[in-house]
Amino acid sequence: AGLSLQVNDVQTLEEYARVTKYLGSLASVARLQLMRVEGPNLVFRVEAQGGAQRLTSDIRLGTTLLPLPADAAAGADAPVRFRLVR
């Protein structure tokens, strides 16, 4: 069972490459697939060992992505949201 992960504020191809390389390097990420691009926002499907909680913990250990508050209006299927750090 995968989960949705949204990364906001990705402006260039180099930043896209940096995000995908970083997410792919995380121990908890078993599989990563780009699902769609919404302007500067990327939405990935992630199969994460340990689920969303472990994935979020792993991402917080790094300095590449910052967590964004959950969108309460979006419901349970809402993606886990992050912003790229420059």
N, CA and C of each residue as an Amber inpcrd file, in Angstrom:
protein
   258
   0.8480000  -1.1950000   0.0000000   0.0000000   0.0000000   0.0000000
   0.8750000   1.2330000   0.0000000   0.7120000   2.0270000  -1.0230000
   1.5160000   3.2360000  -1.1350000   0.8140000   4.4350000  -0.5270000
   1.5480000   5.5030000  -0.4120000   0.9840000   6.7480000   0.0740000
   1.3930000   7.8710000  -0.8600000   0.6310000   8.9600000  -0.8080000
   0.9330000  10.1200000  -1.6460000   1.8520000  11.0630000  -0.8870000
   2.8350000  11.5630000  -1.5860000   3.7850000  12.5190000  -1.0170000
   3.8760000  13.6940000  -1.9840000   3.6080000  14.8750000  -1.4870000
   3.6620000  16.0790000  -2.3190000   4.8660000  16.9120000  -1.9060000
   5.6440000  17.3430000  -2.8990000   6.7870000  18.2260000  -2.6460000
   6.5160000  19.5350000  -3.3850000   6.4190000  20.6160000  -2.6310000
   6.1100000  21.9300000  -3.1900000   7.3710000  22.7200000  -3.4960000
   7.2220000  23.6640000  -4.4040000   8.2480000  24.6640000  -4.7060000
   9.4580000  24.0820000  -5.4320000   9.2110000  23.1520000  -6.3570000
  10.2800000  22.5960000  -7.1890000  10.2620000  23.3770000  -8.5010000
  11.3160000  24.1660000  -8.7530000  11.3050000  25.1180000  -9.8630000
  12.0530000  24.6430000 -11.1100000  13.0720000  23.7950000 -10.9380000
  13.9310000  23.4470000 -12.0730000  14.1010000  21.9290000 -12.1920000
  14.6080000  21.5120000 -13.3290000  14.8960000  20.0940000 -13.5390000
  15.9430000  19.6050000 -12.5410000  16.9230000  20.4560000 -12.2210000
  17.9580000  20.0930000 -11.2450000  17.3320000  19.8430000  -9.8720000
  16.3520000  20.6900000  -9.4970000  15.6860000  20.5050000  -8.2040000
  14.8510000  19.2200000  -8.2120000  14.2030000  18.9470000  -9.3310000
  13.4440000  17.6920000  -9.4610000  14.3850000  16.5010000  -9.2620000
  15.5310000  16.5480000  -9.9150000  16.5080000  15.4670000  -9.7950000
  16.9910000  15.3360000  -8.3480000  17.2080000  16.4660000  -7.6880000
  17.6650000  16.4600000  -6.2960000  16.6140000  15.8070000  -5.3840000
  15.3460000  16.1620000  -5.5960000  14.2600000  15.6080000  -4.7790000
  14.1390000  14.1060000  -4.9940000  14.1290000  13.6610000  -6.2520000
  13.9570000  12.2270000  -6.5170000  15.1530000  11.4280000  -6.0130000
  16.3470000  11.9740000  -6.1660000  17.5430000  11.2810000  -5.6690000
  17.4930000  11.1730000  -4.1400000  17.1070000  12.2680000  -3.4940000
  17.0270000  12.2750000  -2.0310000  15.9890000  11.2780000  -1.5310000
  14.7730000  11.3320000  -2.0860000  13.7250000  10.4210000  -1.6380000
  14.1200000   8.9660000  -1.9000000  14.7380000   8.7130000  -3.0470000
  15.1670000   7.3630000  -3.3770000  16.2640000   6.8370000  -2.4730000
  17.0040000   7.7360000  -1.8360000  18.1050000   7.3330000  -0.9570000
  17.6380000   6.9780000   0.4540000  16.3970000   7.3070000   0.7950000
  15.9070000   7.0570000   2.1450000  15.6840000   5.5590000   2.3660000
  16.1140000   5.0820000   3.5180000  16.0020000   3.6600000   3.8370000
  14.5580000   3.1840000   3.8420000  13.6370000   4.0530000   4.2230000
  12.2350000   3.6480000   4.3310000  11.5210000   3.6010000   2.9810000
  12.1210000   4.1550000   1.9290000  11.4610000   4.1960000   0.6180000
  11.7930000   2.9300000  -0.1710000  10.7630000   2.1030000  -0.3830000
  10.9360000   0.8780000  -1.1550000  10.7180000   1.1430000  -2.6420000
   9.8060000   2.0770000  -2.9470000   9.4890000   2.3890000  -4.3350000
   8.9890000   3.8230000  -4.4210000   9.3830000   4.5100000  -5.4920000
   9.0250000   5.9130000  -5.6820000   8.5870000   6.1070000  -7.1220000
   7.4230000   6.7420000  -7.3100000   6.9140000   6.9750000  -8.6580000
   6.2860000   8.3610000  -8.7230000   6.7000000   9.1560000  -9.7020000
   6.0780000  10.4610000  -9.9100000   4.7140000  10.2430000 -10.5340000
   3.6730000  10.7560000  -9.8810000   2.3060000  10.5770000 -10.3800000
   1.8450000  11.7680000 -11.2170000   2.1470000  12.9720000 -10.7380000
   1.7350000  14.1580000 -11.5020000   2.5240000  15.3800000 -11.0560000
   2.4990000  16.3710000 -11.9400000   3.1360000  17.6590000 -11.6780000
   2.0370000  18.7110000 -11.7200000   1.9370000  19.5000000 -10.6700000
   0.9450000  20.5750000 -10.5830000   1.7110000  21.8750000 -10.3990000
   2.1280000  22.4740000 -11.5200000   2.9670000  23.6740000 -11.4380000
   4.2730000  23.3220000 -10.7590000   4.6260000  24.0470000  -9.6830000
   5.8900000  23.7620000  -8.9890000   5.7770000  22.6230000  -7.9790000
   4.6320000  21.9450000  -7.9480000   4.4070000  20.8830000  -6.9710000
   4.4460000  19.5190000  -7.6360000   5.1670000  18.5990000  -7.0190000
   5.2790000  17.2320000  -7.5110000   4.4930000  16.3230000  -6.5760000
   3.7630000  15.3780000  -7.1450000   3.0520000  14.3990000  -6.3240000
   3.5930000  13.0150000  -6.6740000   4.1490000  12.3490000  -5.6650000
   4.7330000  11.0220000  -5.8240000   3.8500000   9.9790000  -5.1580000
   3.9400000   8.7550000  -5.6450000   3.3890000   7.5890000  -4.9570000
   4.6000000   6.9090000  -4.3410000   4.5390000   6.6920000  -3.0510000
   5.6750000   6.1190000  -2.3280000   5.2310000   4.8520000  -1.6080000
   6.0050000   3.7990000  -1.8020000   5.8370000   2.6210000  -0.9620000
   6.9110000   2.7240000   0.1070000   6.4610000   2.9590000   1.3330000
   7.3880000   3.2160000   2.4360000   7.2920000   2.1150000   3.4680000
   8.4320000   1.5300000   3.7950000   8.4870000   0.5490000   4.8740000
   8.3010000   1.3140000   6.1800000   7.3150000   0.9140000   6.9570000
   7.0290000   1.6290000   8.1920000   5.9700000   2.6980000   8.0150000
   5.4680000   2.8820000   6.7960000   4.3710000   3.8100000   6.5460000
   4.7620000   5.2780000   6.5760000   3.7390000   6.1130000   6.5970000
   3.9250000   7.5670000   6.5130000   4.7280000   8.1150000   7.6900000
   4.5160000   7.5380000   8.8580000   5.1980000   8.0490000  10.0510000
   6.7130000   7.8680000   9.9420000   7.1570000   6.6820000   9.5200000
   8.5940000   6.4560000   9.3890000   9.1660000   7.2990000   8.2570000
   8.4420000   7.3960000   7.1420000   8.9010000   8.2110000   6.0170000
   9.0910000   9.6570000   6.4560000   8.1110000  10.2030000   7.1540000
   8.2030000  11.5850000   7.6310000   9.3720000  11.7530000   8.5930000
   9.5720000  10.7830000   9.4800000  10.7030000  10.8480000  10.4150000
  12.0280000  10.8490000   9.6670000  12.1460000   9.9780000   8.6560000
  13.3780000   9.9180000   7.8690000  13.6350000  11.2460000   7.1500000
  12.5930000  11.8220000   6.5710000  12.7500000  13.0850000   5.8430000
  13.1530000  14.2100000   6.7950000  12.5820000  14.2190000   8.0010000
  12.9040000  15.2700000   8.9790000  14.3660000  15.2200000   9.4250000
  15.0100000  14.0580000   9.3050000  16.4180000  13.9420000   9.6920000
  17.3240000  14.7010000   8.7220000  16.8670000  14.8860000   7.5020000
  17.6700000  15.5580000   6.4910000  17.3870000  17.0460000   6.4330000
  18.0360000  17.7040000   5.4870000  17.8620000  19.1460000   5.3230000
  17.3270000  19.4890000   3.9350000  16.8630000  18.4920000   3.1880000
  16.4050000  18.7080000   1.8190000  14.9500000  19.1650000   1.7680000
  14.1120000  18.5690000   2.6090000  12.6820000  18.8770000   2.5950000
  12.2040000  19.2830000   3.9800000  11.2850000  20.2480000   4.0060000
  10.6590000  20.6840000   5.2550000   9.2060000  20.2430000   5.2560000
   8.7090000  19.6680000   6.3630000   7.3020000  19.2770000   6.4090000
   6.3930000  20.5000000   6.4000000   5.2620000  20.3650000   5.7390000
   4.2270000  21.3900000   5.7430000   3.0540000  20.8670000   6.5580000
   2.2740000  21.7780000   7.1500000   1.1250000  21.3220000   7.9310000
   0.1450000  20.5540000   7.0450000  -0.4960000  19.5710000   7.6250000
  -1.4990000  18.7950000   6.8870000  -2.6820000  19.6950000   6.5650000
  -3.2640000  19.4780000   5.4020000  -4.4590000  20.2070000   4.9930000
  -5.6630000  19.4480000   5.5310000  -6.2160000  19.9270000   6.6350000
  -7.3180000  19.2210000   7.3070000  -8.5260000  19.0520000   6.3970000
  -8.7440000  19.9810000   5.4920000  -9.9050000  19.9290000   4.6010000
  -9.7520000  18.8420000   3.5340000  -8.5320000  18.3570000   3.3280000
  -8.2800000  17.4120000   2.2380000  -8.6590000  15.9770000   2.5980000
  -8.8120000  15.6850000   3.8650000  -9.2530000  14.3500000   4.2580000
  -8.1140000  13.3580000   4.4230000  -8.4880000  12.1110000   4.6670000
  -7.5230000  11.0630000   5.0020000  -6.6170000  10.6790000   3.8380000
  -7.0860000  10.8650000   2.6140000  -6.2780000  10.4820000   1.4570000
  -5.3330000  11.5990000   1.0050000  -5.2850000  12.6730000   1.7540000
  -4.4410000  13.8050000   1.3790000  -2.9790000  13.3950000   1.4030000
  -2.1800000  13.9420000   0.4780000  -0.7600000  13.5980000   0.4910000
  -0.0390000  14.1750000   1.7000000   1.0200000  13.4960000   2.0880000
   1.9460000  14.0470000   3.0740000   2.6870000  15.1530000   2.3330000
   2.7580000  16.3590000   2.9080000   3.2720000  17.5130000   2.1640000
   4.5910000  18.0320000   2.7150000   5.4890000  18.3660000   1.7810000
   6.7990000  18.9290000   2.1150000   7.1130000  20.0650000   1.1580000
   8.0960000  20.8650000   1.5360000   8.5890000  21.9340000   0.6720000
  10.0820000  21.7420000   0.4930000  10.5510000  21.9480000  -0.7360000
  11.9730000  21.8590000  -1.0090000  12.7210000  22.9970000  -0.3470000
  13.8270000  22.6820000   0.2950000  14.6860000  23.6900000   0.9280000
  15.7930000  24.0410000  -0.0510000  16.0130000  25.3160000  -0.2610000
  17.0800000  25.7640000  -1.1540000  18.3260000  26.0980000  -0.3550000
